[in-house]
Tab-separated table of C-alpha atoms and ligand atoms in Angstrom:
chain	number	residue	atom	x	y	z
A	1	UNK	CA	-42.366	23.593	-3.926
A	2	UNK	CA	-40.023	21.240	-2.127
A	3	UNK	CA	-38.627	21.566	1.316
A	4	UNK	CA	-35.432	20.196	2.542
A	5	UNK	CA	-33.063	20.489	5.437
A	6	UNK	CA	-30.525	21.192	3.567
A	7	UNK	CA	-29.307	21.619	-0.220
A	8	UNK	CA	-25.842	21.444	-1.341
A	9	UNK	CA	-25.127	22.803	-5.011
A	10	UNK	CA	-23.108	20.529	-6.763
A	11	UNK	CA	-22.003	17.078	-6.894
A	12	UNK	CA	-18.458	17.248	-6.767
A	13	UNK	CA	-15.898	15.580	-3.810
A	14	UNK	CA	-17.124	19.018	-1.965
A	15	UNK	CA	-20.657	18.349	-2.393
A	16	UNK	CA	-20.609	14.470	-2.015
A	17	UNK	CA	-18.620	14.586	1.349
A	18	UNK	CA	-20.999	17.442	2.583
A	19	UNK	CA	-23.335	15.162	2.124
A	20	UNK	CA	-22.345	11.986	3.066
A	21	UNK	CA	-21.442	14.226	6.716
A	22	UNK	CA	-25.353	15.193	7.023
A	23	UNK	CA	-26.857	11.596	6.036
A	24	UNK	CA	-25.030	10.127	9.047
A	25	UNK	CA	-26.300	12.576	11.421
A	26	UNK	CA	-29.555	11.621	9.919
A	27	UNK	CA	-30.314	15.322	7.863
A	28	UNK	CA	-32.318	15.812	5.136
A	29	UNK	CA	-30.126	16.916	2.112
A	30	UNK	CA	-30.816	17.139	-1.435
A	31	UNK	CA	-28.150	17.872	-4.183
A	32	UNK	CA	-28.117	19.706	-7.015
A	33	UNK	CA	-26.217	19.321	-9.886
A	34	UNK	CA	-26.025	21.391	-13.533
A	35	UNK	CA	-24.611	18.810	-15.793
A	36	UNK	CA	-26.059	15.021	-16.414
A	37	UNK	CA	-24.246	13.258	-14.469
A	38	UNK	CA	-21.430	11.551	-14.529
A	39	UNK	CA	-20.043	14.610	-16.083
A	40	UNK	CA	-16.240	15.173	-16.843
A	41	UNK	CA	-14.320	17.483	-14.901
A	42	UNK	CA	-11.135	19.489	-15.628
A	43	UNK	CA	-8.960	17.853	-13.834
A	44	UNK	CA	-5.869	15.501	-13.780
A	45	UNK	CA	-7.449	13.132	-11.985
A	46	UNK	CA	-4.736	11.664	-9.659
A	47	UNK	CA	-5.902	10.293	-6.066
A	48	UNK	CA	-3.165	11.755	-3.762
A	49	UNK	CA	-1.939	10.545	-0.760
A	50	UNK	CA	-4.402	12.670	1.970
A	51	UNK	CA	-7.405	12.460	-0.554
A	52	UNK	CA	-7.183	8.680	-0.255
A	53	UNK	CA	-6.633	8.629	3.449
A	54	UNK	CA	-9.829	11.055	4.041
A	55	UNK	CA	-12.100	8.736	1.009
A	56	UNK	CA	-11.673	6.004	3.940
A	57	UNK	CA	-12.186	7.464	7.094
A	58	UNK	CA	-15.194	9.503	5.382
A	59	UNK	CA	-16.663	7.059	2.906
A	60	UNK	CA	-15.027	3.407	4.748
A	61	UNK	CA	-14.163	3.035	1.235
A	62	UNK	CA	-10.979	2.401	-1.598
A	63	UNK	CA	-10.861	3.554	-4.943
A	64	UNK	CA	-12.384	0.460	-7.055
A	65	UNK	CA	-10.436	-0.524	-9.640
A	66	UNK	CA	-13.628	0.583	-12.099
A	67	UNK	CA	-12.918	3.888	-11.693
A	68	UNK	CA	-9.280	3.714	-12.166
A	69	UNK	CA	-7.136	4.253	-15.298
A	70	UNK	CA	-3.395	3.152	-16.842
A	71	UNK	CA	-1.080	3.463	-15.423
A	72	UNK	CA	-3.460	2.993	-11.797
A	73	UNK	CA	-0.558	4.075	-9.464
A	74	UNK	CA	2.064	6.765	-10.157
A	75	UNK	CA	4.608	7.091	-7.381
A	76	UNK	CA	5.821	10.136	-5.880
A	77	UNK	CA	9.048	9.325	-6.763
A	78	UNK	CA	8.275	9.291	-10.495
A	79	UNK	CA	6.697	12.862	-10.118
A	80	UNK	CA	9.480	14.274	-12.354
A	81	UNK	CA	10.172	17.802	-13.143
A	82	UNK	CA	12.727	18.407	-15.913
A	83	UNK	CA	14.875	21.212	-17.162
A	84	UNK	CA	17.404	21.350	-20.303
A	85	UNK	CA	20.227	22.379	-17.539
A	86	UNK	CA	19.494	20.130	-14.933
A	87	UNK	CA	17.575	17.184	-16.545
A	88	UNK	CA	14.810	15.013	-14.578
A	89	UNK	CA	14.643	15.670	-10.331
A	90	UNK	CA	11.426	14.596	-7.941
A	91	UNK	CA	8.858	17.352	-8.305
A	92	UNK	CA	7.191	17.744	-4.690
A	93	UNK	CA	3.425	17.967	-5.401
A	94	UNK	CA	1.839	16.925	-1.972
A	95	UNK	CA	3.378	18.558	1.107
A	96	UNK	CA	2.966	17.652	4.247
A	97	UNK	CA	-0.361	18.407	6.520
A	98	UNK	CA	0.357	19.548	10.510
A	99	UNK	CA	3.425	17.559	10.555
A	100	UNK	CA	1.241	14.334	8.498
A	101	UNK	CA	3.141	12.422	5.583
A	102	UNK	CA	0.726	10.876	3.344
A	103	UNK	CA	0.618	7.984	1.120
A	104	UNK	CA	3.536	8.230	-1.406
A	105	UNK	CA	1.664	6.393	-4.097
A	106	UNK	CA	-1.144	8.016	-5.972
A	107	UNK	CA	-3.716	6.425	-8.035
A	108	UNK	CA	-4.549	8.111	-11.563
A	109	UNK	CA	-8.685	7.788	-11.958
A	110	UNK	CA	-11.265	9.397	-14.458
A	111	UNK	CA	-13.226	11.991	-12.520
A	112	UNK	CA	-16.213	11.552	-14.239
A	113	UNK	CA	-16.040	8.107	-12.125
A	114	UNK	CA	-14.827	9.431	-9.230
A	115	UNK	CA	-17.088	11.541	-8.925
A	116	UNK	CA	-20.581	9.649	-9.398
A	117	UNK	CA	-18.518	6.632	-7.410
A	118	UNK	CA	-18.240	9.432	-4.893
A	119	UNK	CA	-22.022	10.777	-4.974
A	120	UNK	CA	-23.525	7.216	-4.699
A	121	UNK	CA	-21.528	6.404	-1.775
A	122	UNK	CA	-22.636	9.404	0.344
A	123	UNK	CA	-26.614	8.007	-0.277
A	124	UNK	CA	-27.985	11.291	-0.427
A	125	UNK	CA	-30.894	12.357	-2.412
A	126	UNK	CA	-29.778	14.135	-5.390
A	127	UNK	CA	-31.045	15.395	-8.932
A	128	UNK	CA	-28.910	16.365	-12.300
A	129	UNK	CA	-29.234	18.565	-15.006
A	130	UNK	CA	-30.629	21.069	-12.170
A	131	UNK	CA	-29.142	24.721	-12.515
A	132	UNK	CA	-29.536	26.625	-9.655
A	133	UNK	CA	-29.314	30.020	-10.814
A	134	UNK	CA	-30.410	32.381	-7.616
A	135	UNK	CA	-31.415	32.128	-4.008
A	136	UNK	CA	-32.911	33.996	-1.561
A	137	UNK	CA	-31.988	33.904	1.990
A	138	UNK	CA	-34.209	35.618	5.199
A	139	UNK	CA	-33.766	35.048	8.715
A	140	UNK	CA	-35.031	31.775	8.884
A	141	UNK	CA	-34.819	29.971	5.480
A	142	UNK	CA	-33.131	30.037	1.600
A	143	UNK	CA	-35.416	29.420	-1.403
A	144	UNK	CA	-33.386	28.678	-4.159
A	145	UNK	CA	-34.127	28.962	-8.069
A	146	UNK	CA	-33.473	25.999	-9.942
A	147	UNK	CA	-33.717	25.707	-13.876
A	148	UNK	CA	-34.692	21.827	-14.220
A	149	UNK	CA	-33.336	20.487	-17.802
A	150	UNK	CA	-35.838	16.913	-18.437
A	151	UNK	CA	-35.011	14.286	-20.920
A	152	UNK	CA	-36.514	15.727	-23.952
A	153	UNK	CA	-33.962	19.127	-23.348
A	154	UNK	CA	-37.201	20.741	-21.736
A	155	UNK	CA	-36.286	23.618	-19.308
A	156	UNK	CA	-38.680	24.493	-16.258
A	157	UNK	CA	-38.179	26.685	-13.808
A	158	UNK	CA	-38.434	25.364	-10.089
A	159	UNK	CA	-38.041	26.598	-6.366
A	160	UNK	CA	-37.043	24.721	-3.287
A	161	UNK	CA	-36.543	25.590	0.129
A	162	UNK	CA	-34.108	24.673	2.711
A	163	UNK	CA	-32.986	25.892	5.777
A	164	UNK	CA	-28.924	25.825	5.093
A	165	UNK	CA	-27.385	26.204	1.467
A	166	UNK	CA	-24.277	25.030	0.885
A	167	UNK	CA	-22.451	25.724	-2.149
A	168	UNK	CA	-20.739	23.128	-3.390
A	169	UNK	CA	-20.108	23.995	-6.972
A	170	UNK	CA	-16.694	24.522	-7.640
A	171	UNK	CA	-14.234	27.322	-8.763
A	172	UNK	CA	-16.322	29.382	-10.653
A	173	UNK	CA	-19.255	29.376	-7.830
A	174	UNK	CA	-22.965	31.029	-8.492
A	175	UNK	CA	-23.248	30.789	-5.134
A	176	UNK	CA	-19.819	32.533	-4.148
A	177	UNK	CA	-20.690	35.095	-6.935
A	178	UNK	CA	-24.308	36.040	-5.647
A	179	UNK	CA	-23.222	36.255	-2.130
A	180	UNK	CA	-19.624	38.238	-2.603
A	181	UNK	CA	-20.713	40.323	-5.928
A	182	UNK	CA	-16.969	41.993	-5.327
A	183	UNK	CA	-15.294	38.603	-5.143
A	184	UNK	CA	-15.067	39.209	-8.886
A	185	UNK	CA	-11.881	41.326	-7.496
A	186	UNK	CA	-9.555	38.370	-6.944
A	187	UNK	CA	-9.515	37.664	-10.384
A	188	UNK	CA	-5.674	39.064	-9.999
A	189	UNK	CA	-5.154	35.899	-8.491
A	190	UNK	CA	-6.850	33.662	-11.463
A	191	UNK	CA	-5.134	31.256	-13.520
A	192	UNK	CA	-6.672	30.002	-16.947
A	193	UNK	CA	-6.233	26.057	-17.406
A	194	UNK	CA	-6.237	24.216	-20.874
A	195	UNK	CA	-6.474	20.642	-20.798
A	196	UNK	CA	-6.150	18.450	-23.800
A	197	UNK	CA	-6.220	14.408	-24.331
A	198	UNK	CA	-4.315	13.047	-27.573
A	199	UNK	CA	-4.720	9.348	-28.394
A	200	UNK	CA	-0.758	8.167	-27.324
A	201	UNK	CA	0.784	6.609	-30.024
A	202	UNK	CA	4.541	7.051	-28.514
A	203	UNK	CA	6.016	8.119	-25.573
A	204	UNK	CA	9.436	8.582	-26.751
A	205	UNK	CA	11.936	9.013	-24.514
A	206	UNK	CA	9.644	10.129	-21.041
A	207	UNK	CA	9.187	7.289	-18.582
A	208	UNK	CA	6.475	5.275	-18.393
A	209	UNK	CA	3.988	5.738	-15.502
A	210	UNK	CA	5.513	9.193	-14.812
A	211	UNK	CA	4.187	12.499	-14.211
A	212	UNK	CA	6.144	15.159	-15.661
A	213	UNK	CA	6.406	18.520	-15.020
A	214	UNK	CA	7.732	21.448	-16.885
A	215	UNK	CA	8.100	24.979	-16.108
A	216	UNK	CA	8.412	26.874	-19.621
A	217	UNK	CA	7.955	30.321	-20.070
A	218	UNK	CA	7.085	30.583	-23.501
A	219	UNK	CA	3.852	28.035	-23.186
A	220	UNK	CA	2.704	29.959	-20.000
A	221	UNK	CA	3.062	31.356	-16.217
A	222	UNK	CA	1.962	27.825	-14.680
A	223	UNK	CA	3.483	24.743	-14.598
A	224	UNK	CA	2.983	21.981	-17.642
A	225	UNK	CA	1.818	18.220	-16.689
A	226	UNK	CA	1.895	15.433	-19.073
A	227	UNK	CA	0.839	12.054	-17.718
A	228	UNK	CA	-1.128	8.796	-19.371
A	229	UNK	CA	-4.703	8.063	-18.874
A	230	UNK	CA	-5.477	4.734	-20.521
A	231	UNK	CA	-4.853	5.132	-24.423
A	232	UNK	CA	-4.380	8.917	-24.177
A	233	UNK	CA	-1.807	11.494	-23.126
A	234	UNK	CA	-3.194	14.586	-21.054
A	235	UNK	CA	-1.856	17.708	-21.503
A	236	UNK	CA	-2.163	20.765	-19.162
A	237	UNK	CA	-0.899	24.172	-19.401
A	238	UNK	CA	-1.906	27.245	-17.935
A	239	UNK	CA	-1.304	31.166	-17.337
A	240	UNK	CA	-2.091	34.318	-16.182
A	241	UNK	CA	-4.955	36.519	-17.859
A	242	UNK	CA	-4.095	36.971	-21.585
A	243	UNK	CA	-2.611	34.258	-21.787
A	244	UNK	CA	-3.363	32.296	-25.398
A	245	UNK	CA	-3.814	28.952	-23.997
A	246	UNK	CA	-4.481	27.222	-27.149
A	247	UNK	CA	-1.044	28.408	-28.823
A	248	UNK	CA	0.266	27.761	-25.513
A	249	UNK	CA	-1.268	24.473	-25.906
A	250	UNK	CA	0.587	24.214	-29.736
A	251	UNK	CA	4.226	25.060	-27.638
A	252	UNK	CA	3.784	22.396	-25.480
A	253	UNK	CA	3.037	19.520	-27.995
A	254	UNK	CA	6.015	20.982	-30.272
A	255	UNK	CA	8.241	20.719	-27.231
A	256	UNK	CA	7.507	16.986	-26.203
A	257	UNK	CA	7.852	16.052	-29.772
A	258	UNK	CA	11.008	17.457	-30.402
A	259	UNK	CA	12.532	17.236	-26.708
A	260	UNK	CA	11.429	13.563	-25.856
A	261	UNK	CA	10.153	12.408	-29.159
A	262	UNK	CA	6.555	11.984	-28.290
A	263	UNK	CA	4.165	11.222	-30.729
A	264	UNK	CA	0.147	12.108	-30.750
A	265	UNK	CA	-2.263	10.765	-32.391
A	266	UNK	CA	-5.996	12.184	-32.422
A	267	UNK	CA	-7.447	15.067	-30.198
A	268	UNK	CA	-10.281	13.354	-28.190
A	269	UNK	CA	-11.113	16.591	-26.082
A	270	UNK	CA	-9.932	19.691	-24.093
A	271	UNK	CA	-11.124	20.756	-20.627
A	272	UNK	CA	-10.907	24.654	-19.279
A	273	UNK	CA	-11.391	26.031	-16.251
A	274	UNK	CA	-9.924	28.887	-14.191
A	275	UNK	CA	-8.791	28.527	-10.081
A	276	UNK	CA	-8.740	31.284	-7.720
A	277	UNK	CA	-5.837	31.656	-5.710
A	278	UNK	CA	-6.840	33.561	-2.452
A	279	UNK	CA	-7.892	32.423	0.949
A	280	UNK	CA	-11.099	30.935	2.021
A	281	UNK	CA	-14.488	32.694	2.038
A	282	UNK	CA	-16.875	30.772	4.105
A	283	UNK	CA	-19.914	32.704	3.372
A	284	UNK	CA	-22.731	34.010	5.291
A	285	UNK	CA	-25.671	32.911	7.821
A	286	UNK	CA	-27.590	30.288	6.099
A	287	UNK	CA	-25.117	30.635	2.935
A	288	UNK	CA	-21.854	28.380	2.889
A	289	UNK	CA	-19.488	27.825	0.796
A	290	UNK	CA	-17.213	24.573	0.745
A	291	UNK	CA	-14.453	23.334	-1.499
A	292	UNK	CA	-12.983	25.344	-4.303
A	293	UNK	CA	-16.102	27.776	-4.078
A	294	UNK	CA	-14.692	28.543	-1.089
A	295	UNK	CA	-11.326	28.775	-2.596
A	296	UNK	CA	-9.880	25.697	-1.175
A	297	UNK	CA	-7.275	24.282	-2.716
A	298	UNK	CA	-4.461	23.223	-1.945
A	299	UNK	CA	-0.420	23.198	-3.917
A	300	UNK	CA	-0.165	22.911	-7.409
A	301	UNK	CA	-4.309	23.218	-7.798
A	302	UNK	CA	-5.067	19.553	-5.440
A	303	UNK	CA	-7.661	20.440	-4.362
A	304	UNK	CA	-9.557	16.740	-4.049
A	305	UNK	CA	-8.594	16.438	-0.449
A	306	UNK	CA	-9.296	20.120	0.333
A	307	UNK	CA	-12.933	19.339	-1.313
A	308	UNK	CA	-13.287	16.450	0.859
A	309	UNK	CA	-12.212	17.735	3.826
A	310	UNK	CA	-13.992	21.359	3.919
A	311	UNK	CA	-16.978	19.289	2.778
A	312	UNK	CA	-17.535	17.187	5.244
A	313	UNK	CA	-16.716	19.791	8.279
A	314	UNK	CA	-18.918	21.865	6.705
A	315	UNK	CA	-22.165	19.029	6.644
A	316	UNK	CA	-20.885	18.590	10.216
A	317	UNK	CA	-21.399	21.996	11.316
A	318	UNK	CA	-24.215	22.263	9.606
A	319	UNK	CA	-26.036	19.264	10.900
A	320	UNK	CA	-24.783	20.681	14.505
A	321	UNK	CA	-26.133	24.145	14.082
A	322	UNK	CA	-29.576	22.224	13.175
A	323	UNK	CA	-29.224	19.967	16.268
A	324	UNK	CA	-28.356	22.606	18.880
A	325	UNK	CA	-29.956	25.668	17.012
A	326	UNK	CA	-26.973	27.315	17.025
A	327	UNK	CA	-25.368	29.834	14.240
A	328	UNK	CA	-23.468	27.739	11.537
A	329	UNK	CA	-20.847	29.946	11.095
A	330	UNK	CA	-18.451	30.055	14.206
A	331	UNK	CA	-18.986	26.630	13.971
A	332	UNK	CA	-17.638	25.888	10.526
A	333	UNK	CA	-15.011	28.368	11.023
A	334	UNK	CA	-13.719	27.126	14.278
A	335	UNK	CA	-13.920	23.220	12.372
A	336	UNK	CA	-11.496	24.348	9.335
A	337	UNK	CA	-8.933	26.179	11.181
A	338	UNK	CA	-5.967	23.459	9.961
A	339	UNK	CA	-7.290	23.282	6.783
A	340	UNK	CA	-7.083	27.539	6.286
A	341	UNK	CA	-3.768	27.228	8.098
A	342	UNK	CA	-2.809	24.430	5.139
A	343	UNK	CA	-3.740	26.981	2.376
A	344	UNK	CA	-1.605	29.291	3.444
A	345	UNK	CA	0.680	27.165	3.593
A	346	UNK	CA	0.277	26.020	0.245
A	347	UNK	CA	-0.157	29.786	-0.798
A	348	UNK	CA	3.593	30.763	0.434
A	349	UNK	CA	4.788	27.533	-1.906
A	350	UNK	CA	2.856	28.814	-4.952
A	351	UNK	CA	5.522	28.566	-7.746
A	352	UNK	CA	5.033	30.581	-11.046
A	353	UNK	CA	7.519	31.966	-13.592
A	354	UNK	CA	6.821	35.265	-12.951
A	355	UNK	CA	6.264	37.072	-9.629
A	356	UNK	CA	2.925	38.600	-10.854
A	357	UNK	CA	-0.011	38.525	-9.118
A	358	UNK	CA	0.148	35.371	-6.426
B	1	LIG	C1	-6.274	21.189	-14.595
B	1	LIG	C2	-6.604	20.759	-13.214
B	1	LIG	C3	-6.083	19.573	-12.747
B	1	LIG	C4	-6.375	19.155	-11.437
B	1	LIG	N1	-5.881	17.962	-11.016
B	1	LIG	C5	-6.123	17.549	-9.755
B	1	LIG	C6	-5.665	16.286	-9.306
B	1	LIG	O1	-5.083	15.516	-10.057
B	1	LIG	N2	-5.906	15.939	-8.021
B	1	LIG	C7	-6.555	16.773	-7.152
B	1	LIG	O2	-6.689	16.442	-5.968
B	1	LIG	N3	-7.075	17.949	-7.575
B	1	LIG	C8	-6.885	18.347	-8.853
B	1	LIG	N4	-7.434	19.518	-9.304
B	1	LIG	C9	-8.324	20.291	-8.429
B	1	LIG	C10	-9.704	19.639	-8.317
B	1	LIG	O3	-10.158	19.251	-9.596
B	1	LIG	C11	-10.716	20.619	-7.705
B	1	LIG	O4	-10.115	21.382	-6.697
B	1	LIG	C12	-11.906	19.830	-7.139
B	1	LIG	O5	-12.622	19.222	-8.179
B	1	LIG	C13	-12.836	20.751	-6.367
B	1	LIG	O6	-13.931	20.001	-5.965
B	1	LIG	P1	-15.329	20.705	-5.649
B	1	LIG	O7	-16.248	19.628	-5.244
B	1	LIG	O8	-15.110	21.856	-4.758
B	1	LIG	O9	-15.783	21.324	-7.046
B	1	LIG	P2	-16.053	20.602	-8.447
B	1	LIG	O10	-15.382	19.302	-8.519
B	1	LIG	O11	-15.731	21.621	-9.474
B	1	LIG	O12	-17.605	20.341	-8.414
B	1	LIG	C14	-18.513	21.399	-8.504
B	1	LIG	C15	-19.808	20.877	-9.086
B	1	LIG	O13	-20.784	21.912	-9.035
B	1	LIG	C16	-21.547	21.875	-10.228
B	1	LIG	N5	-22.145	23.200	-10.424
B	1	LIG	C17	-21.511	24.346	-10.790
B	1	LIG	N6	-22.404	25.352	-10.895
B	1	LIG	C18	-23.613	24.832	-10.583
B	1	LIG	C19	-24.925	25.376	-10.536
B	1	LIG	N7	-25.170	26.653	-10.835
B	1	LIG	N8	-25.938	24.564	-10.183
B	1	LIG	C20	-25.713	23.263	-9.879
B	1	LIG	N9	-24.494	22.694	-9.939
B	1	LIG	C21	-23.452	23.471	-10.279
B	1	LIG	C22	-20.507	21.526	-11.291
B	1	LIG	O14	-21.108	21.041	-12.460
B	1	LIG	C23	-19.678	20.489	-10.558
B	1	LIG	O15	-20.177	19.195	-10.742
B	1	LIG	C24	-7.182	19.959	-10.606
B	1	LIG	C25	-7.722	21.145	-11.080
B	1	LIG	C26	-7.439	21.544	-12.378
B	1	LIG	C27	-8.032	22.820	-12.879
């Protein structure tokens, strides 16, 4: 059985930035991550303003242009939403943080980059294809069940033990799940997310290097993106439980052919997911939960920045706790104040076609 300071579940921004925070206080961390990595994400995959801001005081670090994809920067300004009544006007995606503009050019990036680019940078120990799939926490330590996946596809069944978990591991959390078994409740505040990439054969009449938004009611509850990645158009639409996101997906592609003239070529892939819309749960003792586990996220579902950020102040308090034998938890509550201030925030700004549920 293996011992570590700490283990983080999942590689995401969350998980990377976590950390990246312990490594420089000089804590023993070890990762764990389901998928082989790098492994694709749902996700538009747009750097915003704050999330590029907090990759450099974090990671001392830019965005390479390896990771990056066509168009590479998509200004604010050309963050369009349009209507039949009004035509195009700036969509506001990024709001303000305690009074902060950010950067008003983002950068568009493949998160399957990102994310490994991300991971290697923090220089922590970490290992793929590694499921966790329970834990079990005492007064003084967390063993945690792991189902290893090796080259061949063979699955064994390991344990580790650490003295802080941290669950890193996105929206629909294990960790979350085991710990709240109610949090299941929330699912009021769920949205279902379809993403799908088309090879681009013509963009009609929308601009190039734009992002635009749509808010349709017939294709779903959420807003609809369309920008370029490289050869392909992505396509997101979303809704409430119920909601048929694949005929939703159908709407949308009818709509941007006969609206702007946009032609698609091949389906290369589609990417699901559902976010939870409800404010932060930290978790408990030597459990805690960071990033969209955690629920944060910020408007429209950017939620890079909120990884990063909860991440890091969560390895920090952590790696505090450790160094002063103190309890975690004050700690990492007092150190995310701003950010649970942001959220709700973000929460009051939610926009949806209907006024159900958020
Ligand atoms: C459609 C869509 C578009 C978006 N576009 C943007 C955008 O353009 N910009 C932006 O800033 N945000 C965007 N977001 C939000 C952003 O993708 C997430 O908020 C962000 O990825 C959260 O990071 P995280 O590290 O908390 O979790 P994740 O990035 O989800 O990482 C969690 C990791 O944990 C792993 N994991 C899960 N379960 C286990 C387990 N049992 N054992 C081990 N590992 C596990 C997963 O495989 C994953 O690698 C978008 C979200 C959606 C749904």
């Amino acid at each position: 059985m293996q011992e570590h300071d700490v283990i983080v579940v999942g590689s995401g921004p969350a998980g990377s930035s976590c950390a990246k925070a312990l490594r420089a206080e000089g804590i023993d961390v070890l990762v764990l991550e389901k998928e082989a990595l790098p492994r694709y994400k749902c996700c538009s995959g747009v750097l915003f303003g704050q999330t590029q801001e907090l990759i450099k005081s974090y990671f001392n670090a830019e965005a390479p242009t390896s990771i990056q994809c066509s168009p590479a920067i998509i200004e604010a300004s050309d963050v369009r939403e349009w209507n039949s009544k009004d035509g195009y006007r700036q969509y506001l995606w990024e709001i303000s943080k305690d009074g902060k503009q950010f950067s008003q050019s983002y950068i568009n990036i493949w998160r399957n980059l990102f994310d490994k680019w991300l991971l290697d940078l923090s220089a922590a120990e970490y290992r793929d294809q590694s499921n966790v799939k329970g834990f079990k926490a005492d007064a003084n330590q967390v063993s945690v069940q792991v189902e290893q996946t090796a080259g061949d596809g063979r699955k064994t069944a390991q344990e580790y033990r650490c003295k802080y978990l941290v669950g890193a591991d996105g929206g629909n959390s294990i960790v979350r799940r085991l710990l709240n078994p109610g949090s299941a409740s929330s699912d009021a505040m769920a949205v279902g997310i379809l993403q799908s990439y088309f090879k681009l054969e013509s963009l009609g009449t929308l601009k190039k290097a734009a992002w635009n938004v749509f808010f349709l009611p017939e294709v779903g509850e959420m807003l609809n993106c369309v920008h370029q990645k490289d050869e392909y158009l992505l396509l997101c639409v979303g809704g409430f439980r119920g909601r048929k996101l694949r005929e939703s997906m159908e709407k949308l592609r009818v709509f941007l052919s006969e609206q702007f003239d946009v032609r698609l070529g091949d389906w290369w892939r589609d990417e699901a997911c559902q976010m939870q819309l409800a404010p932060p749960i930290l978790g408990r003792d030597r459990v805690l939960l960071t990033g969209e586990a955690a629920n944060f996220v910020y408007l429209n579902g950017e939620g890079i920045s909120a990884a990063m950020d909860s991440g890091y102040r969560c390895g920090k308090a952590v790696a505090r706790a450790l160094q002063e034998k103190k309890n975690v938890m004050p700690i990492y509550e007092e150190s995310i104040k701003d950010i649970a201030k942001h959220i709700e925030k973000c929460l009051a700004q939610a926009r949806f076609i209907t006024a159900q549920a958020v």
